[in-house]
Short mmCIF file of C-alpha atoms in Angstrom, two decimals:
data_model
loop_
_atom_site.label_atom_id
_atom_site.label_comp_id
_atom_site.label_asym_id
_atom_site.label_seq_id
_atom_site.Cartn_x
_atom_site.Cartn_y
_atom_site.Cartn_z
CA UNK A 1 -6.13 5.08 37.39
CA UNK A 2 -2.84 3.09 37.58
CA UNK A 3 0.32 5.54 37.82
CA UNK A 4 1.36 4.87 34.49
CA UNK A 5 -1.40 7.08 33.33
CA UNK A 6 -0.63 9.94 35.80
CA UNK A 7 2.92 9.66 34.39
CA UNK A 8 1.68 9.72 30.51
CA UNK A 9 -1.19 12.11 30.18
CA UNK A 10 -3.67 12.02 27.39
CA UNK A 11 -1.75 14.86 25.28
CA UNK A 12 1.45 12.41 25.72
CA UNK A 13 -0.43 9.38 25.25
CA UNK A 14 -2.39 8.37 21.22
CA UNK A 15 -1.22 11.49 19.50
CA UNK A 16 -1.22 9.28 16.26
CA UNK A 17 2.90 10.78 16.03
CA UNK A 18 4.14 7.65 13.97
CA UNK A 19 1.22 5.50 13.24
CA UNK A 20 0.65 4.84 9.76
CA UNK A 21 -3.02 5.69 9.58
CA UNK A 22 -2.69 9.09 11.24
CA UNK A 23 0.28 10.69 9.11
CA UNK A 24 -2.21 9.22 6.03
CA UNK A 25 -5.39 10.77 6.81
CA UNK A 26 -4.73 13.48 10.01
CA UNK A 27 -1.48 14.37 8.44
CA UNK A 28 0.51 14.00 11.71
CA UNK A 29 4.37 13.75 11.52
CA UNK A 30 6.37 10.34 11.45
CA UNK A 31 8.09 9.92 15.38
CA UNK A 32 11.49 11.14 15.88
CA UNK A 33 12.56 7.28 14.96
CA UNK A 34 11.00 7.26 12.03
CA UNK A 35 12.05 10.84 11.11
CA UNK A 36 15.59 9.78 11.53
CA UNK A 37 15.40 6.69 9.75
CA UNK A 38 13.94 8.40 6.76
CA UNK A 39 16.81 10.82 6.38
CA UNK A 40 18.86 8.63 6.66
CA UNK A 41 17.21 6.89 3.28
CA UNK A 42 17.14 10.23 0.99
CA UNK A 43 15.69 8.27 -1.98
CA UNK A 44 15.17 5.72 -4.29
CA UNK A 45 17.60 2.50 -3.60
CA UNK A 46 19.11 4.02 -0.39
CA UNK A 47 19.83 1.66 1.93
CA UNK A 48 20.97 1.70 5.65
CA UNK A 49 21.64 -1.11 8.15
CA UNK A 50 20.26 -0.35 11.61
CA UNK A 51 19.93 -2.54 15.01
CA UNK A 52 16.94 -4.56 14.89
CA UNK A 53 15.53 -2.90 17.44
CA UNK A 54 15.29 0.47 16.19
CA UNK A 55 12.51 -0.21 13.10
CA UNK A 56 9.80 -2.69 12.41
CA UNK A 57 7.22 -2.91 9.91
CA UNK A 58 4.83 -0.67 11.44
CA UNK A 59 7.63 1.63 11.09
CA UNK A 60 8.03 0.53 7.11
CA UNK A 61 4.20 1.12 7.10
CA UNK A 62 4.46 5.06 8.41
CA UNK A 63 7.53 5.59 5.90
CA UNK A 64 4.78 4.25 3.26
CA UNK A 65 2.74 6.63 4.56
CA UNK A 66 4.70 9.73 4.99
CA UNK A 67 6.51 9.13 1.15
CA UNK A 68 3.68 6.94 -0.80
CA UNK A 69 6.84 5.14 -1.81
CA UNK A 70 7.63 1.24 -1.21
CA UNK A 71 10.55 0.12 1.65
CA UNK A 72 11.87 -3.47 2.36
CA UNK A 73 13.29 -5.21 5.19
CA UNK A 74 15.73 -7.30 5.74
CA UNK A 75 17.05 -9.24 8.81
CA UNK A 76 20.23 -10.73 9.41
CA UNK A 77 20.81 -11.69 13.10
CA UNK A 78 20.09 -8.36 15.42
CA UNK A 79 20.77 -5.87 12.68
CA UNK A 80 18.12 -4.77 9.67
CA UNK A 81 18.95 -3.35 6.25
CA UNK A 82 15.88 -1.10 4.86
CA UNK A 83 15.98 -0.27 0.91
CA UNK A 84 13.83 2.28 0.15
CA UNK A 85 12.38 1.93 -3.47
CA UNK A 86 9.91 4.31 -5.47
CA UNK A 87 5.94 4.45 -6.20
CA UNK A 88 5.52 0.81 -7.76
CA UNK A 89 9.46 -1.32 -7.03
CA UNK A 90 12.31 -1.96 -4.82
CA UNK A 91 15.43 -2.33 -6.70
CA UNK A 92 15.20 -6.27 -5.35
CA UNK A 93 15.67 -8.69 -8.52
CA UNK A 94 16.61 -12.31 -8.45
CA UNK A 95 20.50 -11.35 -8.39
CA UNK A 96 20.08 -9.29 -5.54
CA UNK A 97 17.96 -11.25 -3.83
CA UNK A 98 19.85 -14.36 -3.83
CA UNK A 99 22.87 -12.18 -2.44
CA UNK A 100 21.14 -11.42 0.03
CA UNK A 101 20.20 -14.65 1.29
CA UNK A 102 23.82 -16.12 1.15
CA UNK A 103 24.49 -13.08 3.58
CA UNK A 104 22.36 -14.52 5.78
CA UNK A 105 19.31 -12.00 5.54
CA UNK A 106 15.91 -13.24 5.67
CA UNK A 107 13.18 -10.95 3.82
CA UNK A 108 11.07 -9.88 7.12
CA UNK A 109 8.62 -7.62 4.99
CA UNK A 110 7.55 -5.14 2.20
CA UNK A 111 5.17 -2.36 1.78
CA UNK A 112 2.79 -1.85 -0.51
CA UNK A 113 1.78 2.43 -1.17
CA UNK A 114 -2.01 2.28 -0.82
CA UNK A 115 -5.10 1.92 1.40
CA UNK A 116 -6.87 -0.72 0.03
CA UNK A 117 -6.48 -4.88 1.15
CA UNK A 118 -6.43 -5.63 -2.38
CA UNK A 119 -3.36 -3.41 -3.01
CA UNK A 120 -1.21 -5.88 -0.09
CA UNK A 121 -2.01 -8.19 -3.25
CA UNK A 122 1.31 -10.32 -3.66
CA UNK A 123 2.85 -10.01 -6.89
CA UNK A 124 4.74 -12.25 -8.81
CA UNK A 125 7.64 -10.90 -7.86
CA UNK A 126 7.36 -11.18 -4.87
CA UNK A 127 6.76 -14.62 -4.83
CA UNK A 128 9.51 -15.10 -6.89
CA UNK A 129 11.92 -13.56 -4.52
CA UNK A 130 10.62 -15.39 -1.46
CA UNK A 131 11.61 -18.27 -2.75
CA UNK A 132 15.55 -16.57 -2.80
CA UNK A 133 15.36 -16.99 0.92
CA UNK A 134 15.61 -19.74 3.31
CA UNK A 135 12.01 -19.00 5.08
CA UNK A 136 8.19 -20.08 4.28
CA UNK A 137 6.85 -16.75 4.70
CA UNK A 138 6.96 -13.03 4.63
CA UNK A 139 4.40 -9.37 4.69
CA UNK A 140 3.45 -7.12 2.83
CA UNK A 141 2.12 -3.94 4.80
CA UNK A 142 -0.27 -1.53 3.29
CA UNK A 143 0.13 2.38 4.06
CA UNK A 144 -2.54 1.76 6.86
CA UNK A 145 -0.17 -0.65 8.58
CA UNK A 146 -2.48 -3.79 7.67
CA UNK A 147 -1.08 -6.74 6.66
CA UNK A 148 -1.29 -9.83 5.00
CA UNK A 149 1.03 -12.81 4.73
CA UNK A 150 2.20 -14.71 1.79
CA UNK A 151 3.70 -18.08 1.95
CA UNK A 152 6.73 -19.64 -0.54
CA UNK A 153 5.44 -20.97 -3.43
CA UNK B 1 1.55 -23.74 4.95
CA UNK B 2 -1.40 -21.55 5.89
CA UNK B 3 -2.80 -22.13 9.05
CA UNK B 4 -6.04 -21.16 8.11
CA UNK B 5 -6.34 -23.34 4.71
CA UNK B 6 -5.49 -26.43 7.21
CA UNK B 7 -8.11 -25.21 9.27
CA UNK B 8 -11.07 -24.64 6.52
CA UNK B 9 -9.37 -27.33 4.25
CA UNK B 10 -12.25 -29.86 4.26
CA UNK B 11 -15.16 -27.17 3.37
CA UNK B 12 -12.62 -26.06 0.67
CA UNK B 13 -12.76 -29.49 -0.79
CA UNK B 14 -16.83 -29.36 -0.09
CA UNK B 15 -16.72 -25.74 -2.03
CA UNK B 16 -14.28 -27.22 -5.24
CA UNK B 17 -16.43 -30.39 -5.98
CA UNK B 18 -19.48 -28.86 -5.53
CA UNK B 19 -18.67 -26.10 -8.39
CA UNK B 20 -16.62 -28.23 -10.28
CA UNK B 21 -13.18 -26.37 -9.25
CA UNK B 22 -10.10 -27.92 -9.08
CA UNK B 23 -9.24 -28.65 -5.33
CA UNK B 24 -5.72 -30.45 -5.46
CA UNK B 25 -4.76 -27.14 -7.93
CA UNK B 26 -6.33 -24.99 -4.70
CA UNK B 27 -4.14 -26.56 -2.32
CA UNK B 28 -0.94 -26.10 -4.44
CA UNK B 29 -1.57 -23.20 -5.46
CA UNK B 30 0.14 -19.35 -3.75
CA UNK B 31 -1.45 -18.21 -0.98
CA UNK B 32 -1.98 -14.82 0.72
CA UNK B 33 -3.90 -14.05 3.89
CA UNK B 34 -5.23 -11.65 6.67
CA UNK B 35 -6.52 -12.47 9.79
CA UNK B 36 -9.94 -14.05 8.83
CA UNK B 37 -9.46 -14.37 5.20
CA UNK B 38 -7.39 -16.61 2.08
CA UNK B 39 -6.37 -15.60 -1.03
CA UNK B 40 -5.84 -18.20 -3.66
CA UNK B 41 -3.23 -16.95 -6.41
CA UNK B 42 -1.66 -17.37 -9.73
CA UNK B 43 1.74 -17.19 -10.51
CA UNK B 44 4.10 -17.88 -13.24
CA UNK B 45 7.44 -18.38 -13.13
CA UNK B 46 8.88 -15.96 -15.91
CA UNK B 47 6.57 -12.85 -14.81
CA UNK B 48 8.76 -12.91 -11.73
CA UNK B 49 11.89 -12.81 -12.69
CA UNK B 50 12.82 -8.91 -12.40
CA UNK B 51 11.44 -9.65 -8.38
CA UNK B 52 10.58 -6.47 -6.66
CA UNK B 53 11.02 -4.59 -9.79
CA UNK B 54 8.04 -5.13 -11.05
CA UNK B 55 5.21 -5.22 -8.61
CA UNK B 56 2.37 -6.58 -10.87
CA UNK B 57 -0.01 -8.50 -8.67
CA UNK B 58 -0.39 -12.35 -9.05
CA UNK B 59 -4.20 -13.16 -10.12
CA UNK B 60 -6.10 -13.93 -7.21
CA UNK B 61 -8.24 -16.89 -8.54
CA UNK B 62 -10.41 -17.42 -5.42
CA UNK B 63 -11.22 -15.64 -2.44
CA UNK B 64 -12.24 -17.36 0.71
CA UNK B 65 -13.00 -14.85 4.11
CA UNK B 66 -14.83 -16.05 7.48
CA UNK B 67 -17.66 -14.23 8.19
CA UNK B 68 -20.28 -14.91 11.34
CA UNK B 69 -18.61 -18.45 11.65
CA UNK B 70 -19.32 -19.91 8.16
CA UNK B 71 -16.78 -19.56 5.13
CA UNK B 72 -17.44 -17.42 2.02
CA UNK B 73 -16.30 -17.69 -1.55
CA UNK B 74 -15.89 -15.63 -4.34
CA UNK B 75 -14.68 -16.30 -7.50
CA UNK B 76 -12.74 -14.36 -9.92
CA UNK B 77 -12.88 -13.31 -13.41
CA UNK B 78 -9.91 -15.61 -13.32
CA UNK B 79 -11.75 -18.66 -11.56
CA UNK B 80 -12.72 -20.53 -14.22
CA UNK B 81 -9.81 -20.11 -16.27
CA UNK B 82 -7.26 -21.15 -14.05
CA UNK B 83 -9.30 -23.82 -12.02
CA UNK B 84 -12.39 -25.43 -13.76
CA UNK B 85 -12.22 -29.11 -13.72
#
């Protein structure tokens, strides 16, 4: 046993605290990251711009989980910009999008609310606002924290 | 471009002319993928416009998964429609 594990026992160690597929189906709470994030984005089209350390998609994936609503992320340099939209949309249209871009933000991801593969299905949409961005690629996480990749048209 | 499509591109090609699908439309066509797996989509330019505002997923026209080392298809309701030769 290396000391690490003497350090960290079991009851500190896989709790399922802030993995998506635990608060889904055990019902355990978001991490006290997560937790902080999410108040500060109350609801629908709140946004906040945090260092890009401090959330990642697994993170967007949890807040999926947790809310059953949709979150996107943006990345400009070392800071991120969440948006938190509702059941089905982000308040992301062309306009916005392209703004974005000429900021300098990249689109690092998107959740979908759902279990299922088919429902990280890309939409037109967000095709359409991939290719807003200067980058080939982006995700779309499920409330599970799979993911699939979609590629600019 | 996907990594994967590069990778199974020539039994793609094997797949489209055997069923009469259109390959060069595969290969140009939006793509979505997992680890082991390649969805081929549909996508038209005025359905996007309102972006993430309306989340109404692009037709997935053919599906294409690894499974025990050889490739799988499956095609769509949309298949034929969008890609018979």
């Amino acid at each position: 046993m290396s000391i690490n594990n003497i350090d960290f026992p079991i009851e500190q160690r896989n709790t399922g605290k802030g993995q998506p597929n635990a608060i889904l189906h055990t019902g355990r709470p978001l991490n006290n990251r997560q937790q902080k994030l999410l108040e500060q984005l109350p609801g629908y089209d709140s946004q906040i711009i945090v260092p890009k350390k401090s959330v990642n998609m697994k993170d967007l994936s949890a807040l999926t989980a947790e809310t059953g609503d949709e979150f996107a992320l943006f990345t400009k340099g070392r800071e991120r910009l969440i948006i938190r939209g509702n059941s089905n949309s982000v308040n992301i249209d062309m306009t916005k999008a392209k703004e974005l871009a000429e900021q300098g933000y990249k689109w690092s991801g998107h959740t979908h609310p759902g279990i299922t593969a088919l429902i990280m299905q890309a939409s037109d949409g967000d095709y359409a606002i991939l290719d807003c961005f200067d980058q080939q690629y982006s995700v779309i996480h499920n409330s599970k924290g799979e993911y699939r990749t979609f590629e600019r048209r | 471009m996907c990594k994967l499509f590069n990778q199974w591109e020539s039994e793609i090609k094997d797949y489209c002319n055997k069923n009469n699908l259109d390959f060069d439309k595969v290969k140009t066509s939006p793509k979505c993928w997992g680890k082991n797996d390649i969805w081929i989509q549909h996508t038209t330019g005025e359905k996007g416009q309102k972006g993430l505002l309306d989340e109404t997923p692009a037709p997935i026209i053919l599906m294409i998964s690894e499974k025990n080392g050889h490739l799988e298809f499956e095609q769509t309701e949309y298949t034929q429609h969008y890609l018979a030769v």
